[in-house]
């Protein structure tokens, strides 16, 4: 058998031999731009971790959050309303980031009212100040009732985000006006056959009137609010009245939680005597007028006799002229027919 000759050994120092396992590890590490430990020492080196680390810069940009405070704000007319807006991405907030402001009034679309290319500027009624890194304050000077509505701040660069909004209520009312709304077919003369809904309406509600107590024992919070086109805030509280709770009276009491002040409105069942007295003028007035007109016609038709065979015209009924002019009386015919024109009551 012939033996192959061994290859000649290279001249110079012999390089150290590297184990096969170490060579594989080095080859795999050379394929990565840098190791997991270099990215985040506490994160394990796994494919999922590598993908997550690669997505973190984009996630930081996508997680921009805009917060507004307060959620609701009441101010008196002529005062300055201050609304706050903060931007927070969870990582690094650009100190030069700006926000713009929008207003939404009842029955109208979102309206762009304040551009904010600079950190602090004033534009007539509106002004803004950047208080800190990512924190802005928006001012509405000399607020009036028509300034009531929802205000939103929004980012001016990607990602474009809106805040949750602030509801501004401009009012000088110290307490709401209460009323009770019943179904059209509901009557208080007898117990209801089925439970009927009752609404306590708080019109032009100031701050803090958030609880309603019903006279039949129920206590309910203010569960719904709305604002009309004039900027007046209304609130409602709903309850149900059963036959067992019925006593002929319905009433609700609004409570201001901060001060304990209360106001009450009550609806009572009308009595039979009151109902009769209510219809009495309607029934008696036409009867009295009819009798009076008939008596006057009989007096005016009396005739007097003249010479024999001479026909005589009917005598005009001459009424004494009053010392002053009475509104509603007028002579319209030669027989002095009197027309009663009662002036209609003026609605206040």
CSV table of C-alpha atoms in Angstrom, one decimal:
chain,number,residue,atom,x,y,z
A,1,UNK,CA,0.0,0.0,0.0
A,2,UNK,CA,1.1,3.4,-0.8
A,3,UNK,CA,0.8,6.1,1.8
A,4,UNK,CA,0.1,9.7,0.9
A,5,UNK,CA,2.6,12.2,1.9
A,6,UNK,CA,1.6,14.6,4.5
A,7,UNK,CA,1.2,18.2,3.3
A,8,UNK,CA,4.2,20.4,4.1
A,9,UNK,CA,3.9,22.4,7.3
A,10,UNK,CA,3.7,26.2,7.0
A,11,UNK,CA,6.7,28.0,8.1
A,12,UNK,CA,6.4,30.3,11.1
A,13,UNK,CA,4.3,30.1,14.3
A,14,UNK,CA,1.4,27.7,14.2
A,15,UNK,CA,-2.0,29.4,14.9
A,16,UNK,CA,-4.0,28.0,17.9
A,17,UNK,CA,-6.6,25.4,17.1
A,18,UNK,CA,-10.3,26.6,17.7
A,19,UNK,CA,-12.8,24.0,18.7
A,20,UNK,CA,-15.6,23.3,16.3
A,21,UNK,CA,-18.4,24.5,18.7
A,22,UNK,CA,-16.7,27.8,19.3
A,23,UNK,CA,-16.2,28.3,15.6
A,24,UNK,CA,-20.0,27.8,15.0
A,25,UNK,CA,-20.9,30.3,17.7
A,26,UNK,CA,-18.6,32.9,16.3
A,27,UNK,CA,-20.0,32.4,12.8
A,28,UNK,CA,-23.5,32.9,14.1
A,29,UNK,CA,-22.6,36.0,16.1
A,30,UNK,CA,-20.9,37.4,13.0
A,31,UNK,CA,-24.3,37.4,11.2
A,32,UNK,CA,-25.9,39.7,13.8
A,33,UNK,CA,-25.1,43.5,13.7
A,34,UNK,CA,-24.9,43.4,17.4
A,35,UNK,CA,-25.9,41.0,20.1
A,36,UNK,CA,-29.1,41.0,22.3
A,37,UNK,CA,-27.1,41.8,25.3
A,38,UNK,CA,-25.9,45.0,23.6
A,39,UNK,CA,-29.5,46.0,22.9
A,40,UNK,CA,-30.9,45.2,26.3
A,41,UNK,CA,-28.9,43.2,28.9
A,42,UNK,CA,-31.9,41.9,30.8
A,43,UNK,CA,-33.7,40.6,27.7
A,44,UNK,CA,-33.1,36.9,26.7
A,45,UNK,CA,-31.6,36.3,23.2
A,46,UNK,CA,-34.4,34.7,21.3
A,47,UNK,CA,-35.9,35.4,17.8
A,48,UNK,CA,-39.0,36.9,19.3
A,49,UNK,CA,-36.9,39.2,21.5
A,50,UNK,CA,-34.9,40.3,18.4
A,51,UNK,CA,-38.1,41.1,16.5
A,52,UNK,CA,-39.5,43.1,19.4
A,53,UNK,CA,-36.3,45.1,19.8
A,54,UNK,CA,-36.4,46.0,16.1
A,55,UNK,CA,-40.0,47.2,16.4
A,56,UNK,CA,-39.5,49.3,19.5
A,57,UNK,CA,-38.6,52.6,17.7
A,58,UNK,CA,-41.7,52.4,15.6
A,59,UNK,CA,-43.8,51.5,18.6
A,60,UNK,CA,-42.5,54.5,20.5
A,61,UNK,CA,-43.7,56.7,17.7
A,62,UNK,CA,-47.1,55.0,17.5
A,63,UNK,CA,-47.9,55.2,21.2
A,64,UNK,CA,-48.2,58.9,21.4
A,65,UNK,CA,-50.8,59.9,24.0
A,66,UNK,CA,-52.6,63.2,24.4
A,67,UNK,CA,-54.3,63.9,27.7
A,68,UNK,CA,-56.6,66.8,28.4
A,69,UNK,CA,-57.7,68.2,31.8
A,70,UNK,CA,-60.1,68.9,33.2
A,71,UNK,CA,-62.8,66.8,31.6
A,72,UNK,CA,-65.4,69.4,32.5
A,73,UNK,CA,-65.0,73.1,33.3
A,74,UNK,CA,-67.5,75.7,34.5
A,75,UNK,CA,-66.7,79.4,34.4
A,76,UNK,CA,-68.7,82.5,34.9
A,77,UNK,CA,-69.2,84.9,31.9
A,78,UNK,CA,-66.3,87.3,31.5
A,79,UNK,CA,-63.8,85.0,33.2
A,80,UNK,CA,-60.8,83.3,31.5
A,81,UNK,CA,-61.1,79.5,30.9
A,82,UNK,CA,-57.9,77.5,31.1
A,83,UNK,CA,-57.7,74.1,29.4
A,84,UNK,CA,-54.6,71.9,29.7
A,85,UNK,CA,-53.1,69.5,27.2
A,86,UNK,CA,-50.1,67.1,27.6
A,87,UNK,CA,-48.3,64.9,25.1
A,88,UNK,CA,-46.6,61.7,26.2
A,89,UNK,CA,-45.3,59.0,24.0
A,90,UNK,CA,-43.8,56.9,26.8
A,91,UNK,CA,-40.3,57.2,25.6
A,92,UNK,CA,-39.0,60.6,24.5
A,93,UNK,CA,-41.2,63.7,23.9
A,94,UNK,CA,-40.0,66.2,21.4
A,95,UNK,CA,-39.6,69.4,23.3
A,96,UNK,CA,-40.6,71.4,20.3
A,97,UNK,CA,-43.8,69.4,19.6
A,98,UNK,CA,-46.9,71.7,19.2
A,99,UNK,CA,-50.6,71.2,19.5
A,100,UNK,CA,-53.6,72.7,17.7
A,101,UNK,CA,-57.1,73.3,19.1
A,102,UNK,CA,-60.5,72.5,17.8
A,103,UNK,CA,-64.0,73.4,19.0
A,104,UNK,CA,-67.3,71.4,18.6
A,105,UNK,CA,-70.5,73.2,19.4
A,106,UNK,CA,-73.9,71.4,19.6
A,107,UNK,CA,-75.4,70.9,16.1
A,108,UNK,CA,-72.2,71.9,14.3
A,109,UNK,CA,-69.1,70.2,12.9
A,110,UNK,CA,-65.6,70.2,14.4
A,111,UNK,CA,-64.1,73.7,13.9
A,112,UNK,CA,-60.4,74.5,13.7
A,113,UNK,CA,-59.9,77.5,16.0
A,114,UNK,CA,-56.2,77.8,17.0
A,115,UNK,CA,-53.1,76.8,15.0
A,116,UNK,CA,-50.0,76.3,17.1
A,117,UNK,CA,-46.8,76.4,15.1
A,118,UNK,CA,-45.0,78.2,18.0
A,119,UNK,CA,-44.7,77.3,21.6
A,120,UNK,CA,-46.6,80.4,22.9
A,121,UNK,CA,-48.7,82.9,21.0
A,122,UNK,CA,-51.9,84.9,21.2
A,123,UNK,CA,-54.6,85.2,18.6
A,124,UNK,CA,-57.3,87.6,19.8
A,125,UNK,CA,-59.7,85.6,22.0
A,126,UNK,CA,-57.4,82.6,22.3
A,127,UNK,CA,-53.9,82.2,23.6
A,128,UNK,CA,-51.6,79.4,24.5
A,129,UNK,CA,-48.6,78.8,26.7
A,130,UNK,CA,-46.1,76.0,26.7
A,131,UNK,CA,-45.6,75.5,30.4
A,132,UNK,CA,-43.1,72.5,30.3
A,133,UNK,CA,-41.9,69.8,28.0
A,134,UNK,CA,-45.0,68.5,26.3
A,135,UNK,CA,-47.4,70.5,28.5
A,136,UNK,CA,-49.6,73.2,27.0
A,137,UNK,CA,-52.2,75.5,28.5
A,138,UNK,CA,-54.9,77.0,26.3
A,139,UNK,CA,-56.8,80.2,27.4
A,140,UNK,CA,-60.2,81.5,26.3
A,141,UNK,CA,-60.3,85.1,27.3
A,142,UNK,CA,-63.5,86.8,28.5
A,143,UNK,CA,-65.6,83.6,28.0
A,144,UNK,CA,-69.3,84.1,27.1
A,145,UNK,CA,-72.3,81.7,26.9
A,146,UNK,CA,-71.7,81.1,23.2
A,147,UNK,CA,-68.2,79.8,24.0
A,148,UNK,CA,-69.7,76.7,25.7
A,149,UNK,CA,-68.9,73.5,23.9
A,150,UNK,CA,-66.3,70.7,23.6
A,151,UNK,CA,-62.6,71.6,23.0
A,152,UNK,CA,-60.0,69.2,21.7
A,153,UNK,CA,-56.2,69.5,21.3
A,154,UNK,CA,-54.4,67.6,18.6
A,155,UNK,CA,-50.9,66.9,17.6
A,156,UNK,CA,-49.5,68.8,14.6
A,157,UNK,CA,-47.1,66.0,13.4
A,158,UNK,CA,-47.3,62.3,12.9
A,159,UNK,CA,-48.9,60.3,14.5
A,160,UNK,CA,-51.9,62.7,14.4
A,161,UNK,CA,-53.9,62.1,17.6
A,162,UNK,CA,-56.7,63.9,19.4
A,163,UNK,CA,-57.3,64.3,23.1
A,164,UNK,CA,-60.4,63.1,24.9
A,165,UNK,CA,-61.8,66.6,25.0
A,166,UNK,CA,-62.9,69.2,27.6
A,167,UNK,CA,-66.5,70.3,28.0
A,168,UNK,CA,-66.7,74.0,28.8
A,169,UNK,CA,-69.9,75.4,30.4
A,170,UNK,CA,-70.2,79.2,30.7
A,171,UNK,CA,-73.0,80.1,33.0
A,172,UNK,CA,-73.8,82.5,35.8
A,173,UNK,CA,-76.6,80.2,37.3
A,174,UNK,CA,-76.2,79.2,40.9
A,175,UNK,CA,-78.8,76.5,40.8
A,176,UNK,CA,-80.7,74.6,38.0
A,177,UNK,CA,-84.3,75.0,37.1
A,178,UNK,CA,-86.2,71.8,37.9
A,179,UNK,CA,-89.1,70.2,36.1
A,180,UNK,CA,-90.6,66.7,36.0
A,181,UNK,CA,-91.4,65.0,32.7
A,182,UNK,CA,-94.1,62.4,32.5
A,183,UNK,CA,-95.3,60.1,29.7
A,184,UNK,CA,-98.2,61.6,27.7
A,185,UNK,CA,-100.6,58.9,28.7
A,186,UNK,CA,-99.6,59.0,32.4
A,187,UNK,CA,-102.2,60.2,34.9
A,188,UNK,CA,-101.8,60.8,38.6
A,189,UNK,CA,-105.5,60.2,39.4
A,190,UNK,CA,-105.1,56.5,40.0
A,191,UNK,CA,-102.2,54.1,40.5
A,192,UNK,CA,-100.4,53.1,37.3
A,193,UNK,CA,-101.1,49.7,35.9
A,194,UNK,CA,-97.4,49.3,35.1
A,195,UNK,CA,-94.3,51.1,36.2
A,196,UNK,CA,-94.0,54.4,34.4
A,197,UNK,CA,-90.7,56.3,33.8
A,198,UNK,CA,-90.1,59.7,35.4
A,199,UNK,CA,-87.5,62.2,34.3
A,200,UNK,CA,-86.2,65.0,36.6
A,201,UNK,CA,-84.9,67.7,34.2
A,202,UNK,CA,-82.2,70.1,35.5
A,203,UNK,CA,-82.0,73.0,33.1
A,204,UNK,CA,-78.9,75.3,33.1
A,205,UNK,CA,-77.2,73.1,35.6
A,206,UNK,CA,-74.1,74.5,37.4
A,207,UNK,CA,-71.3,72.4,38.7
A,208,UNK,CA,-71.9,69.7,41.3
A,209,UNK,CA,-75.6,69.1,40.9
A,210,UNK,CA,-75.2,65.4,40.2
A,211,UNK,CA,-77.7,63.6,42.5
A,212,UNK,CA,-81.5,63.4,42.5
A,213,UNK,CA,-83.7,62.1,45.3
A,214,UNK,CA,-87.3,61.1,44.4
A,215,UNK,CA,-90.2,61.5,46.9
A,216,UNK,CA,-91.2,57.9,46.6
A,217,UNK,CA,-87.8,56.8,48.0
A,218,UNK,CA,-85.5,56.3,45.0
A,219,UNK,CA,-82.2,58.0,44.7
A,220,UNK,CA,-80.6,58.2,41.3
A,221,UNK,CA,-77.6,59.9,39.8
A,222,UNK,CA,-77.6,62.3,36.9
A,223,UNK,CA,-77.2,59.9,34.1
A,224,UNK,CA,-77.5,62.0,31.0
A,225,UNK,CA,-76.4,65.5,30.0
A,226,UNK,CA,-76.7,67.5,26.8
A,227,UNK,CA,-76.0,71.1,25.6
A,228,UNK,CA,-78.3,73.1,23.3
A,229,UNK,CA,-77.3,75.5,20.6
A,230,UNK,CA,-77.2,78.4,23.0
A,231,UNK,CA,-74.7,76.7,25.3
A,232,UNK,CA,-77.1,75.8,28.1
A,233,UNK,CA,-76.4,72.5,29.8
A,234,UNK,CA,-79.3,70.2,30.7
A,235,UNK,CA,-79.1,67.1,32.9
A,236,UNK,CA,-81.6,64.3,33.5
A,237,UNK,CA,-82.2,61.7,36.1
A,238,UNK,CA,-84.4,58.7,35.4
A,239,UNK,CA,-86.5,56.6,37.8
A,240,UNK,CA,-89.5,54.3,37.6
A,241,UNK,CA,-92.7,54.7,39.6
A,242,UNK,CA,-94.7,51.6,40.5
A,243,UNK,CA,-98.3,51.2,41.7
A,244,UNK,CA,-97.0,50.3,45.2
A,245,UNK,CA,-95.1,53.6,45.4
A,246,UNK,CA,-97.9,55.8,44.0
A,247,UNK,CA,-99.5,58.2,46.4
A,248,UNK,CA,-100.9,60.9,44.0
A,249,UNK,CA,-97.7,63.0,44.3
A,250,UNK,CA,-94.5,63.0,42.2
A,251,UNK,CA,-91.5,65.1,43.2
A,252,UNK,CA,-87.8,65.2,42.8
A,253,UNK,CA,-85.0,67.0,44.8
A,254,UNK,CA,-81.7,67.9,43.2
A,255,UNK,CA,-78.7,67.9,45.5
A,256,UNK,CA,-75.4,69.7,45.0
A,257,UNK,CA,-72.8,67.3,46.3
A,258,UNK,CA,-70.2,69.8,47.2
A,259,UNK,CA,-72.4,72.1,49.3
A,260,UNK,CA,-75.4,69.9,50.2
A,261,UNK,CA,-77.8,72.5,48.8
A,262,UNK,CA,-81.2,71.2,47.6
A,263,UNK,CA,-84.0,72.4,45.4
A,264,UNK,CA,-87.4,70.6,45.0
A,265,UNK,CA,-90.2,70.4,42.5
A,266,UNK,CA,-93.5,68.6,43.1
A,267,UNK,CA,-96.5,67.6,40.9
A,268,UNK,CA,-99.7,66.8,42.8
A,269,UNK,CA,-103.0,65.2,41.8
A,270,UNK,CA,-105.5,68.0,41.1
A,271,UNK,CA,-108.6,67.7,43.3
A,272,UNK,CA,-112.2,67.4,41.9
A,273,UNK,CA,-113.1,70.9,43.4
A,274,UNK,CA,-110.2,72.5,41.7
A,275,UNK,CA,-111.0,70.9,38.4
A,276,UNK,CA,-114.6,72.2,38.6
A,277,UNK,CA,-113.5,75.7,39.4
A,278,UNK,CA,-111.1,75.5,36.5
A,279,UNK,CA,-113.9,74.9,34.0
A,280,UNK,CA,-116.5,77.3,35.7
A,281,UNK,CA,-115.5,80.5,33.8
A,282,UNK,CA,-115.5,78.7,30.5
A,283,UNK,CA,-119.1,77.5,31.0
A,284,UNK,CA,-120.6,80.6,32.6
A,285,UNK,CA,-119.2,83.3,30.4
A,286,UNK,CA,-121.0,82.4,27.1
A,287,UNK,CA,-124.3,82.0,29.0
A,288,UNK,CA,-124.1,85.4,30.6
A,289,UNK,CA,-123.2,87.1,27.3
A,290,UNK,CA,-126.1,85.4,25.5
A,291,UNK,CA,-128.7,86.5,28.1
A,292,UNK,CA,-127.4,90.1,28.1
A,293,UNK,CA,-127.6,90.4,24.3
A,294,UNK,CA,-131.2,89.0,24.2
A,295,UNK,CA,-132.3,91.5,26.8
A,296,UNK,CA,-130.8,94.4,24.9
A,297,UNK,CA,-132.5,93.3,21.6
A,298,UNK,CA,-135.9,93.2,23.3
A,299,UNK,CA,-135.5,96.7,24.6
A,300,UNK,CA,-134.4,98.1,21.2
A,301,UNK,CA,-137.4,96.6,19.3
A,302,UNK,CA,-140.1,98.4,21.3
A,303,UNK,CA,-142.2,100.7,19.0
A,304,UNK,CA,-144.4,103.8,19.9
A,305,UNK,CA,-147.8,104.6,18.2
A,306,UNK,CA,-148.4,107.8,16.2
A,307,UNK,CA,-151.4,109.1,14.2
A,308,UNK,CA,-154.2,106.9,12.9
A,309,UNK,CA,-153.0,104.7,10.0
A,310,UNK,CA,-149.5,106.2,10.0
A,311,UNK,CA,-146.9,103.5,10.1
A,312,UNK,CA,-144.1,104.3,12.5
A,313,UNK,CA,-140.5,103.1,12.2
A,314,UNK,CA,-139.1,101.3,15.1
A,315,UNK,CA,-137.6,103.4,17.7
A,316,UNK,CA,-133.9,103.5,18.0
A,317,UNK,CA,-132.6,102.4,21.3
A,318,UNK,CA,-130.4,105.2,22.6
A,319,UNK,CA,-128.0,104.1,25.1
A,320,UNK,CA,-126.5,106.6,27.5
A,321,UNK,CA,-123.1,107.6,26.3
A,322,UNK,CA,-120.5,106.6,28.9
A,323,UNK,CA,-118.3,109.2,30.5
A,324,UNK,CA,-115.2,107.4,29.2
A,325,UNK,CA,-114.5,105.2,26.2
A,326,UNK,CA,-114.8,101.5,27.0
A,327,UNK,CA,-112.5,99.3,24.9
A,328,UNK,CA,-114.4,96.7,22.9
A,329,UNK,CA,-117.7,98.6,22.5
A,330,UNK,CA,-118.8,99.8,19.1
A,331,UNK,CA,-122.0,100.9,17.4
A,332,UNK,CA,-122.2,99.0,14.0
A,333,UNK,CA,-125.8,99.3,12.8
A,334,UNK,CA,-128.6,101.9,12.9
A,335,UNK,CA,-130.3,99.8,15.6
A,336,UNK,CA,-127.3,100.3,17.8
A,337,UNK,CA,-126.3,96.6,17.8
A,338,UNK,CA,-123.7,96.2,20.4
A,339,UNK,CA,-120.6,94.1,19.6
A,340,UNK,CA,-118.8,92.8,22.6
A,341,UNK,CA,-115.1,92.3,21.8
A,342,UNK,CA,-113.4,91.1,24.9
A,343,UNK,CA,-109.7,91.6,24.7
A,344,UNK,CA,-107.7,88.4,24.8
A,345,UNK,CA,-105.5,88.0,27.8
A,346,UNK,CA,-101.9,88.8,27.1
A,347,UNK,CA,-99.5,86.0,27.5
A,348,UNK,CA,-96.6,87.0,29.7
